Amino acid sequence: MKVLVINCGSSTLKFQLIDSDDERCLAKGLCERIGMEGAMLTYAPAGGEKEKKETPMPDHTEAIRLVLEILVNPATGVVKSLDEIGAVGHRVVHGGEEFAGSVLIDDRVLNAVKACNDLAPLHNPANLIGIDACRKLMPDTPMAAVFDTAFHQTMPEEAYLYGLPYDYYRRYKIRRYGFHGTSHSYVSAKAAQLLGKPYEDLKIIVCHLGNGASVSAVKDGKCVDTSMGLTPLEGLIMGTRSGDIDPAILEFIAHKENLGLEEVMTVLNKKSGVLGLSDNLSSDFRDLEEGYRKGDENAIRAVRAFCYRVAKYIGAYTAAMNGVDVICFTAGVGENAALVRTLVCGYLGYLGVKLDQEANSKRGEDLVITTPDSATKVMVIPTNEELAIARETVRLLHP
Ligand code: AMP
């Protein structure tokens, strides 16, 4: 079956058409600046020329119409008609406590997703707009919602509750939810498969290090803790997000800089992380790695703090699971930045981690990057959230 995977942001739409029979990506692309001047469609059919064109997209419905049109275009398309698309899988950021797994979309589901908008005001409304637009244009095609939060719903109470008045949890559902769940689930299951061991018998730590970054602890095939919280701001130091800080710092900054709460939140979300720590050198690890190697003190400071925080979470999750069998690195930084993996593993002597420098310098494939006598294995596993969404969609349709 051919599955269209849609990931809708407020002004962007990423898509991939995947043949679930052989799990090949047939085409992928991106709509940018939806609803703005200079909207842009990028389209790349497998094995064909990538094309990029400026074309008006007043709203998401128009963006999806253009995507469907280009997929069936006789010259560059990859399907003859839209009837060939058997299902659509939508990434939805927040499923709250309502969704502990993916679901087929109907009106009840849409209302329940809407009820989670409060928890993810930047993301969920955009995801819903994408679903609405697709349902308008493909009314007879089954659709699934795959939630970023769902995989983490197995966390025990002691891991997901904050030390706040319990009434806030009761009334407002303030708790740890965690994000990147589709990636944590895909990578941890893949690690077990690559090691040839039952998923249910392993203690796995997944470090999803991208522009947004999170760590999760997966014990016996279930997530038991993760570093992002009510929102994606908690946990690791990220590209531009602060991660964990003393909450009293908010009031302190507001007072010193004469800022309102919203402005302080913008500082924490957009001006902090490795960007802020590097004194605005860059949020991109390609620049930071280069700076680090050249001895730039701003880059060195940011990279060291980033890696230290990752190592600290690995230690915490090793304790939470009473041990760890395998540590996995994934996403843009985790898959590509050998320096980051080296520095993080440098803290893991107590786990008997011995890095294989040659394996660690490779890229783009599933790899064990520790030596055969390393007491704990470390792996690099490229994530593939789109494929995971397509698999979930097919599983729901053909249980
Ligand atoms: P993601 O959010 O998973 O798409 O990751 C994006 C981030 O990955 C970028 O902002 C970079 O910091 C990082 N990245 C991508 N390619 C490389 C690379 N070749 N070397 C180091 N970092 C990279």
PDB file of C-alpha atoms in Angstrom, residues 4-286:
ATOM      1  CA  LEU A   4       1.252   9.546   2.297  1.00  0.00           C
ATOM      2  CA  VAL A   5       2.907  10.840   5.469  1.00  0.00           C
ATOM      3  CA  ILE A   6       2.144  14.441   6.404  1.00  0.00           C
ATOM      4  CA  ASN A   7       3.899  16.572   9.006  1.00  0.00           C
ATOM      5  CA  CYS A   8       2.220  19.974   9.208  1.00  0.00           C
ATOM      6  CA  GLY A   9       3.663  23.005  10.984  1.00  0.00           C
ATOM      7  CA  SER A  10       2.105  26.479  11.224  1.00  0.00           C
ATOM      8  CA  SER A  11       3.621  27.608   7.899  1.00  0.00           C
ATOM      9  CA  THR A  12       5.259  24.422   6.637  1.00  0.00           C
ATOM     10  CA  LEU A  13       4.186  20.991   5.420  1.00  0.00           C
ATOM     11  CA  LYS A  14       6.602  18.083   5.002  1.00  0.00           C
ATOM     12  CA  PHE A  15       5.451  15.029   3.093  1.00  0.00           C
ATOM     13  CA  GLN A  16       6.678  11.613   2.029  1.00  0.00           C
ATOM     14  CA  LEU A  17       4.996   8.969  -0.073  1.00  0.00           C
ATOM     15  CA  ILE A  18       6.072   5.536   1.148  1.00  0.00           C
ATOM     16  CA  ASP A  19       5.382   2.138  -0.400  1.00  0.00           C
ATOM     17  CA  SER A  20       4.701   0.063   2.678  1.00  0.00           C
ATOM     18  CA  ASP A  21       5.288  -3.221   0.800  1.00  0.00           C
ATOM     19  CA  ASP A  22       9.016  -2.647   0.415  1.00  0.00           C
ATOM     20  CA  GLU A  23       9.251   0.447   2.695  1.00  0.00           C
ATOM     21  CA  ARG A  24      10.748   2.537  -0.097  1.00  0.00           C
ATOM     22  CA  CYS A  25      10.272   6.313  -0.122  1.00  0.00           C
ATOM     23  CA  LEU A  26       8.766   7.081  -3.568  1.00  0.00           C
ATOM     24  CA  ALA A  27       8.879  10.861  -3.244  1.00  0.00           C
ATOM     25  CA  LYS A  28       9.282  13.514  -0.603  1.00  0.00           C
ATOM     26  CA  GLY A  29       9.111  17.248  -0.298  1.00  0.00           C
ATOM     27  CA  LEU A  30       8.331  20.358   1.633  1.00  0.00           C
ATOM     28  CA  CYS A  31       5.983  23.352   1.399  1.00  0.00           C
ATOM     29  CA  GLU A  32       7.348  26.461   3.093  1.00  0.00           C
ATOM     30  CA  ARG A  33       5.955  29.923   3.855  1.00  0.00           C
ATOM     31  CA  ILE A  34       2.326  28.754   3.588  1.00  0.00           C
ATOM     32  CA  GLY A  35       0.054  31.794   3.878  1.00  0.00           C
ATOM     33  CA  MET A  36       2.942  34.191   3.187  1.00  0.00           C
ATOM     34  CA  GLU A  37       4.635  35.926   0.278  1.00  0.00           C
ATOM     35  CA  GLY A  38       7.177  33.769  -1.551  1.00  0.00           C
ATOM     36  CA  ALA A  39       5.681  30.351  -0.692  1.00  0.00           C
ATOM     37  CA  MET A  40       7.943  27.564  -1.923  1.00  0.00           C
ATOM     38  CA  LEU A  41       7.371  23.919  -2.921  1.00  0.00           C
ATOM     39  CA  THR A  42      10.314  21.498  -2.942  1.00  0.00           C
ATOM     40  CA  TYR A  43       9.721  18.079  -4.480  1.00  0.00           C
ATOM     41  CA  ALA A  44      12.105  15.143  -4.857  1.00  0.00           C
ATOM     42  CA  PRO A  45      10.938  11.922  -6.522  1.00  0.00           C
ATOM     43  CA  ALA A  46      13.133   8.894  -5.735  1.00  0.00           C
ATOM     44  CA  GLY A  47      15.904   8.679  -8.316  1.00  0.00           C
ATOM     45  CA  GLY A  48      14.673  11.849 -10.078  1.00  0.00           C
ATOM     46  CA  GLU A  49      15.630  15.511 -10.188  1.00  0.00           C
ATOM     47  CA  LYS A  50      14.789  17.632  -7.158  1.00  0.00           C
ATOM     48  CA  GLU A  51      12.662  20.647  -8.096  1.00  0.00           C
ATOM     49  CA  LYS A  52      11.991  23.820  -6.161  1.00  0.00           C
ATOM     50  CA  LYS A  53       9.433  26.391  -7.263  1.00  0.00           C
ATOM     51  CA  GLU A  54       7.835  29.494  -5.884  1.00  0.00           C
ATOM     52  CA  THR A  55       4.059  29.169  -6.039  1.00  0.00           C
ATOM     53  CA  PRO A  56       1.237  30.877  -4.123  1.00  0.00           C
ATOM     54  CA  MET A  57      -0.123  28.861  -1.160  1.00  0.00           C
ATOM     55  CA  PRO A  58      -2.680  30.949   0.691  1.00  0.00           C
ATOM     56  CA  ASP A  59      -3.487  28.097   3.078  1.00  0.00           C
ATOM     57  CA  HIS A  60      -2.744  24.448   3.945  1.00  0.00           C
ATOM     58  CA  THR A  61      -5.561  23.134   1.731  1.00  0.00           C
ATOM     59  CA  GLU A  62      -3.890  24.737  -1.269  1.00  0.00           C
ATOM     60  CA  ALA A  63      -0.488  23.374  -0.178  1.00  0.00           C
ATOM     61  CA  ILE A  64      -1.865  19.837   0.025  1.00  0.00           C
ATOM     62  CA  ARG A  65      -3.681  20.261  -3.303  1.00  0.00           C
ATOM     63  CA  LEU A  66      -0.342  21.189  -4.898  1.00  0.00           C
ATOM     64  CA  VAL A  67       1.376  18.211  -3.266  1.00  0.00           C
ATOM     65  CA  LEU A  68      -1.284  15.812  -4.590  1.00  0.00           C
ATOM     66  CA  GLU A  69      -1.082  17.435  -8.028  1.00  0.00           C
ATOM     67  CA  ILE A  70       2.694  17.031  -8.230  1.00  0.00           C
ATOM     68  CA  LEU A  71       2.496  13.395  -7.057  1.00  0.00           C
ATOM     69  CA  VAL A  72       0.213  12.515 -10.030  1.00  0.00           C
ATOM     70  CA  ASN A  73       1.891  14.840 -12.559  1.00  0.00           C
ATOM     71  CA  PRO A  74       2.518  12.687 -15.695  1.00  0.00           C
ATOM     72  CA  ALA A  75       6.049  14.094 -16.131  1.00  0.00           C
ATOM     73  CA  THR A  76       7.480  13.990 -12.604  1.00  0.00           C
ATOM     74  CA  GLY A  77       4.815  12.223 -10.522  1.00  0.00           C
ATOM     75  CA  VAL A  78       5.210   8.798  -8.924  1.00  0.00           C
ATOM     76  CA  VAL A  79       1.572   7.595  -9.026  1.00  0.00           C
ATOM     77  CA  LYS A  80      -0.939   7.547 -11.887  1.00  0.00           C
ATOM     78  CA  SER A  81      -3.928   8.585  -9.801  1.00  0.00           C
ATOM     79  CA  LEU A  82      -4.743   9.512  -6.221  1.00  0.00           C
ATOM     80  CA  ASP A  83      -6.636   6.204  -5.897  1.00  0.00           C
ATOM     81  CA  GLU A  84      -3.219   4.574  -5.573  1.00  0.00           C
ATOM     82  CA  ILE A  85      -2.707   6.327  -2.220  1.00  0.00           C
ATOM     83  CA  GLY A  86      -4.245   3.856   0.230  1.00  0.00           C
ATOM     84  CA  ALA A  87      -3.904   5.906   3.417  1.00  0.00           C
ATOM     85  CA  VAL A  88      -2.545   9.093   4.962  1.00  0.00           C
ATOM     86  CA  GLY A  89      -0.528   9.124   8.199  1.00  0.00           C
ATOM     87  CA  HIS A  90      -0.425  12.424  10.080  1.00  0.00           C
ATOM     88  CA  ARG A  91       2.151  13.382  12.666  1.00  0.00           C
ATOM     89  CA  VAL A  92       0.361  14.958  15.637  1.00  0.00           C
ATOM     90  CA  VAL A  93       2.516  16.502  18.342  1.00  0.00           C
ATOM     91  CA  HIS A  94       0.392  16.239  21.493  1.00  0.00           C
ATOM     92  CA  GLY A  95      -2.022  13.467  22.360  1.00  0.00           C
ATOM     93  CA  GLY A  96      -2.161  14.302  26.082  1.00  0.00           C
ATOM     94  CA  GLU A  97      -3.218  11.398  28.307  1.00  0.00           C
ATOM     95  CA  GLU A  98      -5.988  10.527  25.874  1.00  0.00           C
ATOM     96  CA  PHE A  99      -3.762   8.796  23.319  1.00  0.00           C
ATOM     97  CA  ALA A 100      -1.284   6.107  24.353  1.00  0.00           C
ATOM     98  CA  GLY A 101      -1.035   4.904  20.760  1.00  0.00           C
ATOM     99  CA  SER A 102      -1.835   5.849  17.175  1.00  0.00           C
ATOM    100  CA  VAL A 103      -5.467   5.931  16.038  1.00  0.00           C
ATOM    101  CA  LEU A 104      -7.527   6.050  12.874  1.00  0.00           C
ATOM    102  CA  ILE A 105      -8.973   9.523  12.501  1.00  0.00           C
ATOM    103  CA  ASP A 106     -12.690  10.186  12.898  1.00  0.00           C
ATOM    104  CA  ASP A 107     -14.671  13.127  14.289  1.00  0.00           C
ATOM    105  CA  ARG A 108     -14.352  11.867  17.875  1.00  0.00           C
ATOM    106  CA  VAL A 109     -10.559  11.661  17.534  1.00  0.00           C
ATOM    107  CA  LEU A 110     -10.380  15.148  16.046  1.00  0.00           C
ATOM    108  CA  ASN A 111     -12.328  16.586  18.972  1.00  0.00           C
ATOM    109  CA  ALA A 112     -10.046  14.795  21.445  1.00  0.00           C
ATOM    110  CA  VAL A 113      -6.957  16.181  19.642  1.00  0.00           C
ATOM    111  CA  LYS A 114      -8.515  19.664  19.755  1.00  0.00           C
ATOM    112  CA  ALA A 115      -8.902  19.240  23.507  1.00  0.00           C
ATOM    113  CA  CYS A 116      -5.079  18.873  23.697  1.00  0.00           C
ATOM    114  CA  ASN A 117      -4.478  22.198  21.896  1.00  0.00           C
ATOM    115  CA  ASP A 118      -3.928  23.939  25.227  1.00  0.00           C
ATOM    116  CA  LEU A 119      -0.934  21.673  25.881  1.00  0.00           C
ATOM    117  CA  ALA A 120       0.721  22.384  22.503  1.00  0.00           C
ATOM    118  CA  PRO A 121      -0.666  25.711  21.269  1.00  0.00           C
ATOM    119  CA  LEU A 122       2.030  26.123  18.600  1.00  0.00           C
ATOM    120  CA  HIS A 123       1.845  22.616  17.142  1.00  0.00           C
ATOM    121  CA  ASN A 124      -1.523  20.889  17.509  1.00  0.00           C
ATOM    122  CA  PRO A 125      -3.643  23.521  15.716  1.00  0.00           C
ATOM    123  CA  ALA A 126      -1.302  23.282  12.696  1.00  0.00           C
ATOM    124  CA  ASN A 127      -1.501  19.474  12.732  1.00  0.00           C
ATOM    125  CA  LEU A 128      -5.316  19.728  12.784  1.00  0.00           C
ATOM    126  CA  ILE A 129      -5.361  22.145   9.859  1.00  0.00           C
ATOM    127  CA  GLY A 130      -3.334  19.600   7.850  1.00  0.00           C
ATOM    128  CA  ILE A 131      -5.761  16.802   8.736  1.00  0.00           C
ATOM    129  CA  ASP A 132      -8.788  18.956   7.802  1.00  0.00           C
ATOM    130  CA  ALA A 133      -7.223  19.921   4.487  1.00  0.00           C
ATOM    131  CA  CYS A 134      -6.445  16.287   3.600  1.00  0.00           C
ATOM    132  CA  ARG A 135      -9.929  15.103   4.556  1.00  0.00           C
ATOM    133  CA  LYS A 136     -11.423  17.755   2.260  1.00  0.00           C
ATOM    134  CA  LEU A 137      -9.324  16.664  -0.706  1.00  0.00           C
ATOM    135  CA  MET A 138      -9.303  12.884  -0.057  1.00  0.00           C
ATOM    136  CA  PRO A 139     -12.626  12.266   1.724  1.00  0.00           C
ATOM    137  CA  ASP A 140     -12.611   8.494   1.151  1.00  0.00           C
ATOM    138  CA  THR A 141      -8.993   7.803   2.116  1.00  0.00           C
ATOM    139  CA  PRO A 142      -8.436   6.403   5.628  1.00  0.00           C
ATOM    140  CA  MET A 143      -6.191   8.538   7.832  1.00  0.00           C
ATOM    141  CA  ALA A 144      -4.226   7.893  10.992  1.00  0.00           C
ATOM    142  CA  ALA A 145      -2.899  10.201  13.705  1.00  0.00           C
ATOM    143  CA  VAL A 146       0.511   9.238  15.108  1.00  0.00           C
ATOM    144  CA  PHE A 147       1.376  11.164  18.275  1.00  0.00           C
ATOM    145  CA  ASP A 148       4.807  12.388  19.418  1.00  0.00           C
ATOM    146  CA  THR A 149       3.732  11.855  23.015  1.00  0.00           C
ATOM    147  CA  ALA A 150       2.142   8.378  22.755  1.00  0.00           C
ATOM    148  CA  PHE A 151       5.254   6.210  23.247  1.00  0.00           C
ATOM    149  CA  HIS A 152       5.965   7.930  26.559  1.00  0.00           C
ATOM    150  CA  GLN A 153       2.538   7.201  28.042  1.00  0.00           C
ATOM    151  CA  THR A 154       3.948   4.058  29.714  1.00  0.00           C
ATOM    152  CA  MET A 155       6.021   6.179  32.138  1.00  0.00           C
ATOM    153  CA  PRO A 156       5.228   5.444  35.773  1.00  0.00           C
ATOM    154  CA  GLU A 157       3.665   8.138  37.943  1.00  0.00           C
ATOM    155  CA  GLU A 158       6.915   8.851  39.808  1.00  0.00           C
ATOM    156  CA  ALA A 159       8.575   9.709  36.482  1.00  0.00           C
ATOM    157  CA  TYR A 160       5.819  11.864  35.020  1.00  0.00           C
ATOM    158  CA  LEU A 161       4.696  13.859  38.070  1.00  0.00           C
ATOM    159  CA  TYR A 162       6.306  17.181  38.953  1.00  0.00           C
ATOM    160  CA  GLY A 163       6.838  18.282  42.542  1.00  0.00           C
ATOM    161  CA  LEU A 164       3.891  20.670  42.323  1.00  0.00           C
ATOM    162  CA  PRO A 165       0.506  20.749  44.074  1.00  0.00           C
ATOM    163  CA  TYR A 166      -1.178  17.523  42.960  1.00  0.00           C
ATOM    164  CA  ASP A 167      -4.324  19.507  42.239  1.00  0.00           C
ATOM    165  CA  TYR A 168      -2.577  21.068  39.201  1.00  0.00           C
ATOM    166  CA  TYR A 169      -2.195  17.608  37.758  1.00  0.00           C
ATOM    167  CA  ARG A 170      -5.820  16.774  38.587  1.00  0.00           C
ATOM    168  CA  ARG A 171      -7.245  19.987  37.162  1.00  0.00           C
ATOM    169  CA  TYR A 172      -4.864  20.952  34.357  1.00  0.00           C
ATOM    170  CA  LYS A 173      -3.025  17.683  33.593  1.00  0.00           C
ATOM    171  CA  ILE A 174       0.331  19.363  34.289  1.00  0.00           C
ATOM    172  CA  ARG A 175       2.817  16.468  34.053  1.00  0.00           C
ATOM    173  CA  ARG A 176       5.707  15.163  31.955  1.00  0.00           C
ATOM    174  CA  TYR A 177       4.515  14.001  28.528  1.00  0.00           C
ATOM    175  CA  GLY A 178       7.725  13.825  26.487  1.00  0.00           C
ATOM    176  CA  PHE A 179       8.127  14.275  22.726  1.00  0.00           C
ATOM    177  CA  HIS A 180       9.988  12.680  19.762  1.00  0.00           C
ATOM    178  CA  GLY A 181       8.170   9.480  20.811  1.00  0.00           C
ATOM    179  CA  THR A 182       7.949   8.111  17.262  1.00  0.00           C
ATOM    180  CA  SER A 183      11.728   8.412  16.965  1.00  0.00           C
ATOM    181  CA  HIS A 184      12.478   6.951  20.415  1.00  0.00           C
ATOM    182  CA  SER A 185      10.184   4.019  19.662  1.00  0.00           C
ATOM    183  CA  TYR A 186      11.626   3.391  16.164  1.00  0.00           C
ATOM    184  CA  VAL A 187      15.265   3.622  17.274  1.00  0.00           C
ATOM    185  CA  SER A 188      14.923   1.504  20.419  1.00  0.00           C
ATOM    186  CA  ALA A 189      13.040  -1.248  18.556  1.00  0.00           C
ATOM    187  CA  LYS A 190      15.633  -1.143  15.763  1.00  0.00           C
ATOM    188  CA  ALA A 191      18.474  -1.463  18.285  1.00  0.00           C
ATOM    189  CA  ALA A 192      16.943  -4.672  19.645  1.00  0.00           C
ATOM    190  CA  GLN A 193      16.437  -5.994  16.124  1.00  0.00           C
ATOM    191  CA  LEU A 194      20.055  -5.200  15.127  1.00  0.00           C
ATOM    192  CA  LEU A 195      21.384  -6.854  18.283  1.00  0.00           C
ATOM    193  CA  GLY A 196      19.195  -9.900  17.628  1.00  0.00           C
ATOM    194  CA  LYS A 197      17.744  -9.713  21.158  1.00  0.00           C
ATOM    195  CA  PRO A 198      14.113  -9.547  22.338  1.00  0.00           C
ATOM    196  CA  TYR A 199      13.020  -5.901  22.726  1.00  0.00           C
ATOM    197  CA  GLU A 200      11.260  -6.941  25.940  1.00  0.00           C
ATOM    198  CA  ASP A 201      14.558  -8.022  27.566  1.00  0.00           C
ATOM    199  CA  LEU A 202      16.658  -4.885  27.030  1.00  0.00           C
ATOM    200  CA  LYS A 203      17.473  -1.660  28.855  1.00  0.00           C
ATOM    201  CA  ILE A 204      17.983   0.978  26.174  1.00  0.00           C
ATOM    202  CA  ILE A 205      18.811   4.700  26.350  1.00  0.00           C
ATOM    203  CA  VAL A 206      18.007   6.686  23.198  1.00  0.00           C
ATOM    204  CA  CYS A 207      19.663  10.093  22.700  1.00  0.00           C
ATOM    205  CA  HIS A 208      17.638  11.904  20.022  1.00  0.00           C
ATOM    206  CA  LEU A 209      19.962  14.845  19.406  1.00  0.00           C
ATOM    207  CA  GLY A 210      18.692  17.241  16.746  1.00  0.00           C
ATOM    208  CA  ASN A 211      17.816  20.893  16.810  1.00  0.00           C
ATOM    209  CA  GLY A 212      15.323  19.768  19.449  1.00  0.00           C
ATOM    210  CA  ALA A 213      16.863  17.077  21.649  1.00  0.00           C
ATOM    211  CA  SER A 214      15.647  14.517  24.175  1.00  0.00           C
ATOM    212  CA  VAL A 215      16.787  11.344  25.921  1.00  0.00           C
ATOM    213  CA  SER A 216      14.563   8.420  26.832  1.00  0.00           C
ATOM    214  CA  ALA A 217      14.904   5.305  28.964  1.00  0.00           C
ATOM    215  CA  VAL A 218      13.276   2.223  27.432  1.00  0.00           C
ATOM    216  CA  LYS A 219      13.056  -0.829  29.687  1.00  0.00           C
ATOM    217  CA  ASP A 220      11.553  -4.134  28.553  1.00  0.00           C
ATOM    218  CA  GLY A 221      10.157  -2.446  25.420  1.00  0.00           C
ATOM    219  CA  LYS A 222       8.425   0.370  27.324  1.00  0.00           C
ATOM    220  CA  CYS A 223       9.409   3.992  27.890  1.00  0.00           C
ATOM    221  CA  VAL A 224      10.018   4.555  31.624  1.00  0.00           C
ATOM    222  CA  ASP A 225      11.340   8.132  31.511  1.00  0.00           C
ATOM    223  CA  THR A 226      12.167  10.922  29.081  1.00  0.00           C
ATOM    224  CA  SER A 227      13.780  14.327  29.353  1.00  0.00           C
ATOM    225  CA  MET A 228      11.199  16.600  27.696  1.00  0.00           C
ATOM    226  CA  GLY A 229       8.265  17.516  29.877  1.00  0.00           C
ATOM    227  CA  LEU A 230       4.919  19.260  29.655  1.00  0.00           C
ATOM    228  CA  THR A 231       6.491  21.054  26.696  1.00  0.00           C
ATOM    229  CA  PRO A 232       9.612  20.423  24.579  1.00  0.00           C
ATOM    230  CA  LEU A 233      11.530  23.058  26.575  1.00  0.00           C
ATOM    231  CA  GLU A 234      12.661  20.760  29.392  1.00  0.00           C
ATOM    232  CA  GLY A 235      15.712  18.514  29.559  1.00  0.00           C
ATOM    233  CA  LEU A 236      18.793  18.772  27.372  1.00  0.00           C
ATOM    234  CA  ILE A 237      20.442  21.974  26.207  1.00  0.00           C
ATOM    235  CA  MET A 238      19.173  22.238  22.606  1.00  0.00           C
ATOM    236  CA  GLY A 239      19.847  24.332  19.490  1.00  0.00           C
ATOM    237  CA  THR A 240      18.082  27.402  20.857  1.00  0.00           C
ATOM    238  CA  ARG A 241      16.164  26.047  23.898  1.00  0.00           C
ATOM    239  CA  SER A 242      17.605  26.219  27.394  1.00  0.00           C
ATOM    240  CA  GLY A 243      16.492  22.801  28.659  1.00  0.00           C
ATOM    241  CA  ASP A 244      16.526  22.408  32.470  1.00  0.00           C
ATOM    242  CA  ILE A 245      17.078  25.588  34.460  1.00  0.00           C
ATOM    243  CA  ASP A 246      16.231  26.747  37.954  1.00  0.00           C
ATOM    244  CA  PRO A 247      12.626  27.986  37.529  1.00  0.00           C
ATOM    245  CA  ALA A 248      13.429  31.032  39.684  1.00  0.00           C
ATOM    246  CA  ILE A 249      15.664  32.290  36.843  1.00  0.00           C
ATOM    247  CA  LEU A 250      12.519  33.364  34.957  1.00  0.00           C
ATOM    248  CA  GLU A 251      11.621  35.931  37.596  1.00  0.00           C
ATOM    249  CA  PHE A 252      15.253  36.987  37.901  1.00  0.00           C
ATOM    250  CA  ILE A 253      15.643  37.666  34.147  1.00  0.00           C
ATOM    251  CA  ALA A 254      12.250  39.390  33.962  1.00  0.00           C
ATOM    252  CA  HIS A 255      13.311  41.729  36.764  1.00  0.00           C
ATOM    253  CA  LYS A 256      16.862  42.442  35.533  1.00  0.00           C
ATOM    254  CA  GLU A 257      15.967  42.865  31.845  1.00  0.00           C
ATOM    255  CA  ASN A 258      12.566  44.431  32.442  1.00  0.00           C
ATOM    256  CA  LEU A 259      10.800  41.766  30.372  1.00  0.00           C
ATOM    257  CA  GLY A 260       7.300  40.278  30.486  1.00  0.00           C
ATOM    258  CA  LEU A 261       6.745  36.540  30.960  1.00  0.00           C
ATOM    259  CA  GLU A 262       6.167  35.982  27.252  1.00  0.00           C
ATOM    260  CA  GLU A 263       9.422  37.725  26.380  1.00  0.00           C
ATOM    261  CA  VAL A 264      11.328  35.639  28.917  1.00  0.00           C
ATOM    262  CA  MET A 265       9.810  32.499  27.358  1.00  0.00           C
ATOM    263  CA  THR A 266      11.039  33.680  23.957  1.00  0.00           C
ATOM    264  CA  VAL A 267      14.549  33.994  25.410  1.00  0.00           C
ATOM    265  CA  LEU A 268      14.344  30.419  26.783  1.00  0.00           C
ATOM    266  CA  ASN A 269      12.930  28.970  23.550  1.00  0.00           C
ATOM    267  CA  LYS A 270      14.707  30.940  20.854  1.00  0.00           C
ATOM    268  CA  LYS A 271      17.828  32.624  22.232  1.00  0.00           C
ATOM    269  CA  SER A 272      19.239  30.053  24.611  1.00  0.00           C
ATOM    270  CA  GLY A 273      20.675  26.547  24.153  1.00  0.00           C
ATOM    271  CA  VAL A 274      23.980  26.221  22.305  1.00  0.00           C
ATOM    272  CA  LEU A 275      23.149  29.403  20.368  1.00  0.00           C
ATOM    273  CA  GLY A 276      22.992  31.452  23.560  1.00  0.00           C
ATOM    274  CA  LEU A 277      25.841  29.597  25.253  1.00  0.00           C
ATOM    275  CA  SER A 278      28.132  30.148  22.259  1.00  0.00           C
ATOM    276  CA  ASP A 279      27.463  33.900  22.554  1.00  0.00           C
ATOM    277  CA  ASN A 280      25.362  33.680  19.357  1.00  0.00           C
ATOM    278  CA  LEU A 281      28.011  31.896  17.283  1.00  0.00           C
ATOM    279  CA  SER A 282      25.527  29.295  15.988  1.00  0.00           C
ATOM    280  CA  SER A 283      22.806  26.793  16.880  1.00  0.00           C
ATOM    281  CA  ASP A 284      24.144  24.446  14.192  1.00  0.00           C
ATOM    282  CA  PHE A 285      26.570  21.732  15.276  1.00  0.00           C
ATOM    283  CA  ARG A 286      28.404  21.886  11.936  1.00  0.00           C
TER     284      ARG A 286
END
